Amino acid sequence: MTSTIVGQNPNRIQNIVIVGGGTSGWLSAAYLSKALNKSGGTPCSITLIESSDICTVGVGEATLPTIIYTLSEFLGIPEPDLMIECNATFKMGTKFVNWSGQPDQNVFWHPFGGEDIFWHPLRQGSLTKELRIPISHYWLKRKLQGNPEPFDYSCFESVHLCAAKKSPKTDGNPKLRYLEYAYHLDAGLLANYLKQKAKSEFVQHIVDNVLDVSLNDKGFISHLITKNNGNIYGDLFIDCSGFKGLLINQTLQEPFISYSDSLFCDNAIAIPIAYDAEDKYDTRNGGINPYTTSTALSSGWAWNTPLVGRSGNGYVYSSAFISKADAEAEFRQHLGEKSLHLEAKHIKMRVGRTRNAWVKNCISIGLSSGFIEPLESTGIYLIEAGLENLLHNFPDRLFQPSCIANYNRIMREQYEEIRDFIVMHYCLTKREDTPFWKANKYHPAIPESLKEKLNLWQITWPDNPTIICREKIAKLFPDYSYTCILAGMGYLPKHSLPILDYYDDNEVEQNFLAFKNHADALKKALPDHHEYIKQLPAKTFKFQWKQRLSSPAL
Ligand code: FAD
């Protein structure tokens, strides 16, 4: 039964139906419930339907710093609760091993958080106050002069902290509190946590199979036909059904644009490995890494995402270059003895994007909308981006085409940016030791948008001097992310930024020294990563205890 309050839009969306109970389904449910069902307002009915016969993809454990905004700030989930419930650890970036094909540089890092490495050598001058030049350009100048110090250790404090297995934060010294970070989370536990949260906020949960989908005479989705619960009607449908795209691709026939010409990996194998019994913080190996490791193998790359109690491991490979059996054998060899008797999960990946993520009254979120392999952990980010974008373009039942087009443009740009960034990791390699790496080095189909950028970066790196108050065009990866990959792959311009010739080299040296001293000071002041995580239960306990004490009922 629908009702309308005086002054309210009679076309207000009143029923949202979400298909799918993976990370995207439950994050959508919790997010929309939080955004739409404000106390005192008119509630919107939200129903999530998931099948108990069709599994979730069950991977997706490394995130980007945006997750903090989504889970903690927007959904209001206390960090200690989240970390304990999801066996989570901190992630301050990714370590890339064996990607570049340069014998003297087979490891490089892509850390989070580069903003505070910008220097302001002109900040005293009144006219030039706003000019800032990123440290990467100074590093390049020194490198071209023969200084051997690696880019990442010279420019990012968090790389020093990653290598020393430090926590990005401490409660002991609030001044040191914040270094940018994200989480590694158990994907199954995260979906379950979000499910409990959404259900406690009145999201209706149906466990059933969607057998068919019925369209109205305008081609909009009218209702879902289920096995045991009859017809389920809605105004707005969110397709979170995974790679199959049950509503968006199968029902509404929106085509899928494959990125297989520029990204060759199309399969993955996952083998999680538990740490030794009684050692859930992996102290026997010096504690849990606060970073993801991505190691290039013969026909793709392997991830390692360390959690409390176990690590997530996977091999993302191209079936055009290695068979399923050979890939599994190579992966087990990479993981070592511990993996020998563990079950391997094989996953076929659909890499690319649905042409329009939003069609009529259906919005695809998560794998149904697209996926660009997990190399830079963008899967969950794209769910967050889809939901935020949906709030900005939230429809009524007239489904204004211009709002839909705006949503679709934003999502297309996000996918294309990520695609270009990921292709960069492959096509700049100097490896030629296997057919897969050769094919990447002599890449036949680098997107035009990336070609243009690479041409420019051959002359001058990104991260150009900027005027502080100028608004930057919103994009996922900041300039320094690109520079990390360019430096790591040895894609260096022949000359440093001309403007640097006007500045004092001695001052620059002092700044590099000050930077290193600061990184050392942080290393001393911050706790070990596993020690910080270990004391989380105590913090939660204290929090609950305090709440109980202050409760008027006690
Ligand atoms: P799924 O998990 O596939 O869920 C689909 C849901 O739809 C299920 O609940 C299923 O029961 C339901 N369903 C399907 N059909 C029906 C039907 N007919 N009736 C009822 N219900 C139905 N992302 C990251 O951010 N970081 C990572 O490190 C990362 N690693 C990844 C590694 C791999 C190999 C892959 C493949 C993905 C990775 N991702 C990663 C992406 C991440 O896993 C996904 O974005 C995330 O899990 C969301 O998946 P989903 O909910 O869209 O789909």
mmCIF file of C-alpha atoms and ligand atoms in Angstrom, residues 18-26 48-64 91 183-184 187 206-212 225-226 239-246 250 267-270 292 301 303 305 314-316 347-350 365-384, ligand 1:
data_model
loop_
_atom_site.group_PDB
_atom_site.id
_atom_site.type_symbol
_atom_site.label_atom_id
_atom_site.label_comp_id
_atom_site.label_asym_id
_atom_site.label_seq_id
_atom_site.Cartn_x
_atom_site.Cartn_y
_atom_site.Cartn_z
ATOM 1 C CA ILE A 18 17.861 -5.290 -4.581
ATOM 2 C CA VAL A 19 18.774 -8.601 -6.235
ATOM 3 C CA GLY A 20 21.905 -10.206 -4.756
ATOM 4 C CA GLY A 21 23.389 -10.712 -1.306
ATOM 5 C CA GLY A 22 27.112 -10.297 -1.951
ATOM 6 C CA THR A 23 29.175 -7.281 -0.940
ATOM 7 C CA SER A 24 27.403 -5.058 -3.451
ATOM 8 C CA GLY A 25 23.893 -6.150 -2.432
ATOM 9 C CA TRP A 26 24.362 -5.680 1.303
ATOM 10 C CA LEU A 48 16.921 -7.561 -0.702
ATOM 11 C CA ILE A 49 16.492 -10.920 -2.338
ATOM 12 C CA GLU A 50 19.316 -13.427 -2.556
ATOM 13 C CA SER A 51 19.549 -17.047 -3.571
ATOM 14 C CA SER A 52 20.866 -19.691 -1.197
ATOM 15 C CA ASP A 53 21.774 -21.829 -4.250
ATOM 16 C CA ILE A 54 23.920 -19.290 -6.091
ATOM 17 C CA CYS A 55 27.157 -18.445 -4.282
ATOM 18 C CA THR A 56 28.630 -15.005 -3.937
ATOM 19 C CA VAL A 57 31.992 -14.520 -5.613
ATOM 20 C CA GLY A 58 33.510 -14.687 -2.104
ATOM 21 C CA VAL A 59 36.670 -12.685 -2.789
ATOM 22 C CA GLY A 60 37.351 -8.953 -2.675
ATOM 23 C CA GLU A 61 39.401 -8.337 0.401
ATOM 24 C CA ALA A 62 41.620 -5.343 -0.332
ATOM 25 C CA THR A 63 40.085 -1.872 -0.320
ATOM 26 C CA LEU A 64 40.955 1.771 -0.969
ATOM 27 C CA LYS A 91 46.437 -1.531 4.321
ATOM 28 C CA TYR A 183 41.522 -2.268 5.145
ATOM 29 C CA HIS A 184 41.959 -5.874 4.200
ATOM 30 C CA ALA A 187 34.670 -10.604 2.129
ATOM 31 C CA ILE A 206 14.110 -12.668 1.257
ATOM 32 C CA VAL A 207 16.055 -15.841 0.549
ATOM 33 C CA ASP A 208 14.750 -17.132 -2.750
ATOM 34 C CA ASN A 209 15.616 -17.618 -6.390
ATOM 35 C CA VAL A 210 14.573 -15.075 -8.981
ATOM 36 C CA LEU A 211 13.275 -17.257 -11.796
ATOM 37 C CA ASP A 212 12.125 -14.597 -14.205
ATOM 38 C CA ILE A 225 9.037 -13.785 -10.316
ATOM 39 C CA THR A 226 10.449 -15.915 -7.517
ATOM 40 C CA ASP A 239 21.013 -5.375 -9.881
ATOM 41 C CA CYS A 240 23.672 -6.842 -7.566
ATOM 42 C CA SER A 241 23.482 -10.315 -9.108
ATOM 43 C CA GLY A 242 27.185 -10.572 -9.930
ATOM 44 C CA PHE A 243 28.906 -11.269 -13.236
ATOM 45 C CA LYS A 244 25.725 -12.588 -14.874
ATOM 46 C CA GLY A 245 23.965 -9.207 -14.668
ATOM 47 C CA LEU A 246 20.552 -10.861 -14.273
ATOM 48 C CA GLN A 250 19.997 -10.643 -19.274
ATOM 49 C CA ASN A 267 40.555 -16.026 -14.699
ATOM 50 C CA ALA A 268 41.548 -16.275 -11.057
ATOM 51 C CA ILE A 269 42.375 -18.994 -8.564
ATOM 52 C CA ALA A 270 41.935 -18.310 -4.847
ATOM 53 C CA THR A 292 48.866 -5.935 -0.143
ATOM 54 C CA TRP A 301 50.062 -11.947 -11.029
ATOM 55 C CA TRP A 303 47.779 -11.285 -4.681
ATOM 56 C CA THR A 305 45.982 -9.883 1.348
ATOM 57 C CA GLY A 314 44.979 -15.582 -5.549
ATOM 58 C CA TYR A 315 46.453 -15.912 -9.021
ATOM 59 C CA VAL A 316 44.914 -13.672 -11.674
ATOM 60 C CA ILE A 347 36.781 -17.995 -10.804
ATOM 61 C CA LYS A 348 36.068 -16.861 -14.349
ATOM 62 C CA MET A 349 36.247 -13.070 -14.576
ATOM 63 C CA ARG A 350 34.225 -10.842 -16.866
ATOM 64 C CA ILE A 365 26.037 -2.053 -8.847
ATOM 65 C CA GLY A 366 29.047 -4.302 -8.295
ATOM 66 C CA LEU A 367 30.108 -7.055 -10.671
ATOM 67 C CA SER A 368 26.928 -6.749 -12.769
ATOM 68 C CA SER A 369 27.987 -3.205 -13.597
ATOM 69 C CA GLY A 370 31.589 -4.124 -14.379
ATOM 70 C CA PHE A 371 34.926 -5.282 -13.115
ATOM 71 C CA ILE A 372 38.506 -4.356 -13.983
ATOM 72 C CA GLU A 373 40.541 -7.086 -12.362
ATOM 73 C CA PRO A 374 41.634 -6.691 -8.750
ATOM 74 C CA LEU A 375 45.155 -5.291 -9.280
ATOM 75 C CA GLU A 376 44.447 -1.931 -7.625
ATOM 76 C CA SER A 377 41.517 -3.067 -5.441
ATOM 77 C CA THR A 378 38.895 -1.080 -7.288
ATOM 78 C CA GLY A 379 35.960 -3.553 -7.081
ATOM 79 C CA ILE A 380 34.503 -2.400 -3.773
ATOM 80 C CA TYR A 381 35.461 1.198 -4.595
ATOM 81 C CA LEU A 382 33.258 1.009 -7.714
ATOM 82 C CA ILE A 383 30.339 -0.141 -5.534
ATOM 83 C CA GLU A 384 30.906 2.875 -3.277
HETATM 84 P P1 FAD B 1 28.471 -11.601 -6.060
HETATM 85 O O1 FAD B 1 29.348 -11.711 -4.896
HETATM 86 O O2 FAD B 1 28.698 -12.553 -7.188
HETATM 87 O O3 FAD B 1 26.973 -11.772 -5.540
HETATM 88 C C1 FAD B 1 25.908 -12.064 -6.415
HETATM 89 C C2 FAD B 1 24.652 -12.302 -5.588
HETATM 90 O O4 FAD B 1 23.558 -12.408 -6.474
HETATM 91 C C3 FAD B 1 24.660 -13.574 -4.757
HETATM 92 O O5 FAD B 1 24.132 -13.302 -3.473
HETATM 93 C C4 FAD B 1 23.699 -14.496 -5.489
HETATM 94 O O6 FAD B 1 23.050 -15.422 -4.633
HETATM 95 C C5 FAD B 1 22.728 -13.489 -6.068
HETATM 96 N N1 FAD B 1 21.985 -13.981 -7.224
HETATM 97 C C6 FAD B 1 22.450 -14.239 -8.460
HETATM 98 N N2 FAD B 1 21.464 -14.724 -9.230
HETATM 99 C C7 FAD B 1 20.340 -14.749 -8.468
HETATM 100 C C8 FAD B 1 19.007 -15.166 -8.692
HETATM 101 N N3 FAD B 1 18.592 -15.655 -9.869
HETATM 102 N N4 FAD B 1 18.119 -15.082 -7.671
HETATM 103 C C9 FAD B 1 18.506 -14.586 -6.459
HETATM 104 N N5 FAD B 1 19.760 -14.182 -6.209
HETATM 105 C C10 FAD B 1 20.670 -14.271 -7.198
HETATM 106 N N6 FAD B 1 37.296 -6.022 -5.065
HETATM 107 C C11 FAD B 1 38.031 -5.258 -4.238
HETATM 108 O O7 FAD B 1 37.611 -4.145 -3.916
HETATM 109 N N7 FAD B 1 39.224 -5.678 -3.764
HETATM 110 C C12 FAD B 1 39.750 -6.878 -4.112
HETATM 111 O O8 FAD B 1 40.823 -7.238 -3.631
HETATM 112 C C13 FAD B 1 39.022 -7.688 -5.021
HETATM 113 N N8 FAD B 1 39.502 -8.889 -5.429
HETATM 114 C C14 FAD B 1 38.788 -9.615 -6.330
HETATM 115 C C15 FAD B 1 39.328 -10.795 -6.834
HETATM 116 C C16 FAD B 1 38.628 -11.521 -7.794
HETATM 117 C C17 FAD B 1 39.234 -12.751 -8.375
HETATM 118 C C18 FAD B 1 37.346 -11.098 -8.208
HETATM 119 C C19 FAD B 1 36.577 -11.887 -9.214
HETATM 120 C C20 FAD B 1 36.798 -9.954 -7.689
HETATM 121 C C21 FAD B 1 37.516 -9.191 -6.772
HETATM 122 N N9 FAD B 1 37.004 -7.993 -6.285
HETATM 123 C C22 FAD B 1 37.766 -7.212 -5.465
HETATM 124 C C23 FAD B 1 35.659 -7.555 -6.637
HETATM 125 C C24 FAD B 1 34.694 -7.904 -5.487
HETATM 126 O O9 FAD B 1 34.803 -9.271 -5.183
HETATM 127 C C25 FAD B 1 33.263 -7.592 -5.892
HETATM 128 O O10 FAD B 1 33.198 -6.257 -6.288
HETATM 129 C C26 FAD B 1 32.317 -7.797 -4.736
HETATM 130 O O11 FAD B 1 32.468 -9.055 -4.160
HETATM 131 C C27 FAD B 1 30.894 -7.610 -5.186
HETATM 132 O O12 FAD B 1 30.373 -8.726 -5.818
HETATM 133 P P2 FAD B 1 28.803 -8.707 -6.093
HETATM 134 O O13 FAD B 1 28.091 -8.556 -4.803
HETATM 135 O O14 FAD B 1 28.529 -7.713 -7.149
HETATM 136 O O15 FAD B 1 28.513 -10.141 -6.732
#
